[in-house]
């Protein structure tokens, strides 16, 4: 028992840096950063750190690790480790947020803004349809094993980026921008059929108002728009899952290559 306690003290800095990288990922990762209680996230991070620490200790260069006597250098190292884990989690979260743009566009076009609610992830007002798409995408990610892919990428970073030797290349920003652009384009593709149907229903409503001016066009128009939105959305919302899988695979590929080519 004293030997174990001494070993933990000797590897305190290494364990702290590994725990920071894992904890930052769990905080930024969809379905884990918000849906899982903090104690469970902390337990997962500590458990995985305990499993990785003996393996990383055998390959880590302890001479390059900061010491507890230099708190400034240690704080900088902890911040860099957190950025690595957060980059991976934020990349996946950006894909989910970009696809939720489809719900925002559909709701604003169909005039259903009264159904807004607080999104627990962003803590901002979000249409119910956008939250539905977000929950659908998160469920698909868990079903296809996206969380395991994300953890695999993080474990691979310990080989590409040794603990305590993190360098932040400029391609990190390019990765986020390209991922955000692709996710927003995918969200527009999801919303395109519904928006086209809503525009067509508005055209039909306009023709009815010109032909039969005595009819209450406002009531008819809202009913036709709601019906068109619900029917076409039910038929096309599944495309968000397929587009998410494509965007997730592209994001994983970019993450695995980001540190292979510095800068």
CSV table of C-alpha atoms in Angstrom, one decimal:
chain,number,residue,atom,x,y,z
A,1,UNK,CA,0.0,0.0,0.0
A,2,UNK,CA,2.7,2.6,0.7
A,3,UNK,CA,4.4,1.7,-2.6
A,4,UNK,CA,1.1,2.4,-4.4
A,5,UNK,CA,0.7,5.7,-2.6
A,6,UNK,CA,4.3,6.7,-3.5
A,7,UNK,CA,3.7,5.7,-7.1
A,8,UNK,CA,0.6,7.9,-7.3
A,9,UNK,CA,2.6,10.8,-5.9
A,10,UNK,CA,5.4,10.3,-8.3
A,11,UNK,CA,2.9,10.3,-11.2
A,12,UNK,CA,0.7,13.0,-10.0
A,13,UNK,CA,1.5,15.4,-12.8
A,14,UNK,CA,1.2,12.8,-15.5
A,15,UNK,CA,-2.2,11.7,-14.1
A,16,UNK,CA,-3.4,15.3,-13.9
A,17,UNK,CA,-2.5,16.0,-17.6
A,18,UNK,CA,-4.2,12.8,-18.8
A,19,UNK,CA,-7.3,13.5,-16.7
A,20,UNK,CA,-7.5,17.0,-18.1
A,21,UNK,CA,-7.4,15.8,-21.7
A,22,UNK,CA,-10.1,13.2,-21.0
A,23,UNK,CA,-12.2,15.5,-18.9
A,24,UNK,CA,-12.3,18.2,-21.5
A,25,UNK,CA,-13.5,15.7,-24.1
A,26,UNK,CA,-16.3,14.5,-21.8
A,27,UNK,CA,-17.4,18.0,-21.1
A,28,UNK,CA,-17.6,19.0,-24.8
A,29,UNK,CA,-18.9,15.7,-26.3
A,30,UNK,CA,-22.6,15.5,-27.2
A,31,UNK,CA,-24.8,13.2,-25.1
A,32,UNK,CA,-22.2,13.2,-22.4
A,33,UNK,CA,-21.4,16.8,-21.7
A,34,UNK,CA,-25.0,17.7,-20.8
A,35,UNK,CA,-27.0,14.5,-20.5
A,36,UNK,CA,-24.7,12.7,-18.0
A,37,UNK,CA,-24.4,14.0,-14.3
A,38,UNK,CA,-21.1,15.5,-13.4
A,39,UNK,CA,-20.2,12.8,-10.9
A,40,UNK,CA,-20.6,10.1,-13.6
A,41,UNK,CA,-18.4,12.1,-16.0
A,42,UNK,CA,-15.8,12.5,-13.3
A,43,UNK,CA,-15.9,8.8,-12.5
A,44,UNK,CA,-15.5,7.9,-16.2
A,45,UNK,CA,-12.6,10.3,-16.6
A,46,UNK,CA,-10.9,9.0,-13.5
A,47,UNK,CA,-11.5,5.3,-14.4
A,48,UNK,CA,-10.1,5.7,-17.9
A,49,UNK,CA,-7.2,7.7,-16.6
A,50,UNK,CA,-6.4,4.9,-14.1
A,51,UNK,CA,-6.5,2.4,-17.0
A,52,UNK,CA,-4.2,4.5,-19.3
A,53,UNK,CA,-1.7,5.7,-16.7
A,54,UNK,CA,0.4,2.6,-16.4
A,55,UNK,CA,0.6,2.3,-20.2
A,56,UNK,CA,1.4,5.9,-20.7
A,57,UNK,CA,4.0,5.9,-17.9
A,58,UNK,CA,6.0,3.2,-19.8
A,59,UNK,CA,6.2,5.4,-22.9
A,60,UNK,CA,6.1,8.9,-21.5
A,61,UNK,CA,9.2,11.0,-21.2
A,62,UNK,CA,8.9,12.2,-17.7
A,63,UNK,CA,11.8,14.6,-18.1
A,64,UNK,CA,9.7,16.8,-20.4
A,65,UNK,CA,6.8,17.0,-17.9
A,66,UNK,CA,6.3,20.2,-15.8
A,67,UNK,CA,6.9,20.0,-12.1
A,68,UNK,CA,4.7,21.0,-9.3
A,69,UNK,CA,7.2,23.6,-8.2
A,70,UNK,CA,6.6,25.6,-11.4
A,71,UNK,CA,2.9,26.3,-11.2
A,72,UNK,CA,2.9,28.6,-14.3
A,73,UNK,CA,4.4,26.0,-16.5
A,74,UNK,CA,2.0,23.4,-15.1
A,75,UNK,CA,-1.0,25.6,-15.7
A,76,UNK,CA,0.0,26.2,-19.3
A,77,UNK,CA,0.5,22.4,-19.8
A,78,UNK,CA,-2.9,21.7,-18.3
A,79,UNK,CA,-4.6,24.3,-20.6
A,80,UNK,CA,-3.0,22.8,-23.6
A,81,UNK,CA,-4.1,19.3,-22.7
A,82,UNK,CA,-7.6,20.6,-22.2
A,83,UNK,CA,-7.6,22.2,-25.6
A,84,UNK,CA,-6.8,18.9,-27.2
A,85,UNK,CA,-9.7,17.1,-25.6
A,86,UNK,CA,-12.0,20.0,-26.2
A,87,UNK,CA,-11.1,20.2,-29.8
A,88,UNK,CA,-12.3,16.6,-30.4
A,89,UNK,CA,-15.5,17.1,-28.5
A,90,UNK,CA,-16.3,20.5,-30.0
A,91,UNK,CA,-15.8,19.1,-33.5
A,92,UNK,CA,-18.6,16.6,-33.0
A,93,UNK,CA,-20.8,19.2,-31.3
A,94,UNK,CA,-20.3,21.6,-34.2
A,95,UNK,CA,-21.6,18.9,-36.6
A,96,UNK,CA,-24.7,18.5,-34.4
A,97,UNK,CA,-25.3,22.2,-34.1
A,98,UNK,CA,-24.9,22.7,-37.9
A,99,UNK,CA,-27.5,20.1,-38.6
A,100,UNK,CA,-29.8,21.7,-36.1
A,101,UNK,CA,-29.8,24.6,-38.5
A,102,UNK,CA,-32.3,22.6,-40.5
A,103,UNK,CA,-34.8,22.9,-37.6
A,104,UNK,CA,-34.2,26.6,-37.3
A,105,UNK,CA,-34.8,27.2,-41.0
A,106,UNK,CA,-37.9,25.0,-41.2
A,107,UNK,CA,-39.4,26.6,-38.1
A,108,UNK,CA,-38.8,30.2,-39.3
A,109,UNK,CA,-40.1,29.5,-42.8
A,110,UNK,CA,-43.2,27.7,-41.5
A,111,UNK,CA,-44.0,30.4,-38.9
A,112,UNK,CA,-43.8,28.1,-35.9
A,113,UNK,CA,-41.5,30.2,-33.7
A,114,UNK,CA,-43.9,29.9,-30.7
A,115,UNK,CA,-42.7,26.4,-30.1
A,116,UNK,CA,-39.2,27.6,-28.9
A,117,UNK,CA,-37.7,26.1,-25.7
A,118,UNK,CA,-34.4,26.3,-23.9
A,119,UNK,CA,-31.8,24.0,-25.3
A,120,UNK,CA,-29.7,22.4,-22.4
A,121,UNK,CA,-26.6,22.2,-24.5
A,122,UNK,CA,-26.3,25.9,-25.6
A,123,UNK,CA,-28.6,27.4,-22.9
A,124,UNK,CA,-30.4,29.4,-25.5
A,125,UNK,CA,-33.8,29.4,-27.0
A,126,UNK,CA,-34.2,26.8,-29.8
A,127,UNK,CA,-37.2,25.6,-31.8
A,128,UNK,CA,-38.6,22.2,-30.7
A,129,UNK,CA,-37.9,20.8,-34.2
A,130,UNK,CA,-34.3,21.7,-34.0
A,131,UNK,CA,-34.1,20.0,-30.6
A,132,UNK,CA,-35.8,16.9,-32.1
A,133,UNK,CA,-33.1,16.8,-34.9
A,134,UNK,CA,-30.4,17.2,-32.3
A,135,UNK,CA,-31.8,14.3,-30.2
A,136,UNK,CA,-32.2,12.2,-33.4
A,137,UNK,CA,-28.6,12.8,-34.4
A,138,UNK,CA,-27.3,12.1,-30.9
A,139,UNK,CA,-29.2,8.8,-30.8
A,140,UNK,CA,-27.7,7.9,-34.2
A,141,UNK,CA,-24.2,8.7,-33.0
A,142,UNK,CA,-24.7,6.3,-30.0
A,143,UNK,CA,-26.2,3.6,-32.2
A,144,UNK,CA,-23.5,3.6,-34.8
A,145,UNK,CA,-20.7,3.8,-32.2
A,146,UNK,CA,-19.7,7.3,-32.8
A,147,UNK,CA,-18.8,7.7,-29.1
A,148,UNK,CA,-16.3,4.8,-29.4
A,149,UNK,CA,-14.8,6.5,-32.5
A,150,UNK,CA,-14.3,9.7,-30.6
A,151,UNK,CA,-12.7,7.9,-27.7
A,152,UNK,CA,-10.4,6.1,-30.2
A,153,UNK,CA,-9.3,9.4,-31.7
A,154,UNK,CA,-8.5,10.7,-28.2
A,155,UNK,CA,-6.5,7.6,-27.3
A,156,UNK,CA,-4.6,8.0,-30.6
A,157,UNK,CA,-3.6,11.5,-29.6
A,158,UNK,CA,-1.6,10.1,-26.8
A,159,UNK,CA,0.7,8.5,-29.4
A,160,UNK,CA,0.8,11.5,-31.8
A,161,UNK,CA,0.9,14.1,-29.1
A,162,UNK,CA,2.8,12.8,-26.0
A,163,UNK,CA,1.5,14.1,-22.7
A,164,UNK,CA,3.1,17.4,-21.7
A,165,UNK,CA,4.4,18.0,-25.3
A,166,UNK,CA,1.3,19.5,-26.8
A,167,UNK,CA,1.7,21.8,-29.8
A,168,UNK,CA,-1.2,23.7,-31.2
A,169,UNK,CA,-1.0,23.9,-35.0
A,170,UNK,CA,-2.9,26.4,-37.1
A,171,UNK,CA,-4.8,23.6,-38.8
A,172,UNK,CA,-7.0,23.4,-35.6
A,173,UNK,CA,-8.8,26.5,-36.6
A,174,UNK,CA,-9.1,25.3,-40.2
A,175,UNK,CA,-10.6,22.1,-38.9
A,176,UNK,CA,-13.3,23.8,-37.0
A,177,UNK,CA,-14.1,26.2,-39.9
A,178,UNK,CA,-14.3,23.4,-42.5
A,179,UNK,CA,-16.4,21.2,-40.1
A,180,UNK,CA,-18.7,24.1,-39.4
A,181,UNK,CA,-19.1,24.9,-43.1
A,182,UNK,CA,-19.8,21.2,-44.0
A,183,UNK,CA,-22.3,20.8,-41.1
A,184,UNK,CA,-24.2,24.0,-42.1
A,185,UNK,CA,-24.4,22.8,-45.7
A,186,UNK,CA,-25.7,19.5,-44.5
A,187,UNK,CA,-28.3,21.3,-42.4
A,188,UNK,CA,-29.5,23.3,-45.4
A,189,UNK,CA,-29.7,20.1,-47.4
A,190,UNK,CA,-32.0,18.6,-44.7
A,191,UNK,CA,-34.2,21.6,-44.6
A,192,UNK,CA,-34.4,22.1,-48.4
A,193,UNK,CA,-37.3,19.7,-49.2
A,194,UNK,CA,-39.4,21.1,-46.3
A,195,UNK,CA,-38.7,24.8,-47.3
A,196,UNK,CA,-39.6,24.0,-50.9
A,197,UNK,CA,-42.9,22.4,-49.8
A,198,UNK,CA,-43.6,25.5,-47.7
A,199,UNK,CA,-42.9,27.8,-50.6
A,200,UNK,CA,-45.2,25.8,-52.8
A,201,UNK,CA,-48.0,25.8,-50.1
A,202,UNK,CA,-47.6,29.6,-49.9
A,203,UNK,CA,-48.0,29.8,-53.7
A,204,UNK,CA,-51.1,27.7,-53.5
A,205,UNK,CA,-52.5,29.8,-50.7
A,206,UNK,CA,-51.9,33.0,-52.8
A,207,UNK,CA,-53.7,31.5,-55.8
A,208,UNK,CA,-56.7,30.6,-53.5
A,209,UNK,CA,-56.8,34.1,-52.1
A,210,UNK,CA,-56.8,35.6,-55.6
A,211,UNK,CA,-59.5,33.2,-56.8
A,212,UNK,CA,-61.8,33.2,-53.8
A,213,UNK,CA,-61.2,36.4,-51.9
A,214,UNK,CA,-64.1,35.8,-49.5
A,215,UNK,CA,-62.3,32.8,-47.9
A,216,UNK,CA,-60.3,33.4,-44.7
A,217,UNK,CA,-56.9,33.0,-46.3
A,218,UNK,CA,-55.0,33.4,-43.0
A,219,UNK,CA,-56.6,30.4,-41.4
A,220,UNK,CA,-56.3,28.3,-44.5
A,221,UNK,CA,-52.7,29.3,-45.1
A,222,UNK,CA,-51.6,28.3,-41.6
A,223,UNK,CA,-53.3,25.0,-41.9
A,224,UNK,CA,-51.8,24.2,-45.3
A,225,UNK,CA,-48.3,25.3,-44.1
A,226,UNK,CA,-48.5,23.2,-41.0
A,227,UNK,CA,-49.7,20.1,-42.9
A,228,UNK,CA,-47.1,20.5,-45.6
A,229,UNK,CA,-44.3,21.0,-43.0
A,230,UNK,CA,-45.3,18.0,-40.9
A,231,UNK,CA,-45.8,15.6,-43.8
A,232,UNK,CA,-42.6,16.5,-45.7
A,233,UNK,CA,-40.6,16.8,-42.5
A,234,UNK,CA,-41.7,13.3,-41.5
A,235,UNK,CA,-40.6,12.0,-44.9
A,236,UNK,CA,-37.2,13.7,-45.0
A,237,UNK,CA,-36.0,14.0,-41.5
A,238,UNK,CA,-34.3,10.7,-41.7
A,239,UNK,CA,-31.8,12.2,-44.1
A,240,UNK,CA,-30.3,14.1,-41.2
A,241,UNK,CA,-29.0,10.8,-39.8
A,242,UNK,CA,-27.3,9.8,-43.0
A,243,UNK,CA,-25.7,13.2,-43.5
A,244,UNK,CA,-24.5,13.2,-39.9
A,245,UNK,CA,-22.7,9.9,-40.4
A,246,UNK,CA,-21.0,11.3,-43.5
A,247,UNK,CA,-20.0,14.5,-41.6
A,248,UNK,CA,-18.8,12.5,-38.6
A,249,UNK,CA,-16.6,10.2,-40.6
A,250,UNK,CA,-15.1,13.3,-42.4
A,251,UNK,CA,-14.5,15.0,-39.0
A,252,UNK,CA,-12.9,11.9,-37.6
A,253,UNK,CA,-10.6,11.7,-40.6
A,254,UNK,CA,-9.5,15.3,-40.2
A,255,UNK,CA,-8.9,14.8,-36.5
A,256,UNK,CA,-6.7,11.8,-37.1
A,257,UNK,CA,-4.6,13.8,-39.6
A,258,UNK,CA,-4.4,17.1,-37.9
A,259,UNK,CA,-1.2,16.4,-35.9
A,260,UNK,CA,0.4,14.3,-38.6
A,261,UNK,CA,1.1,17.4,-40.7
A,262,UNK,CA,2.2,20.2,-38.3
A,263,UNK,CA,1.0,23.7,-39.1
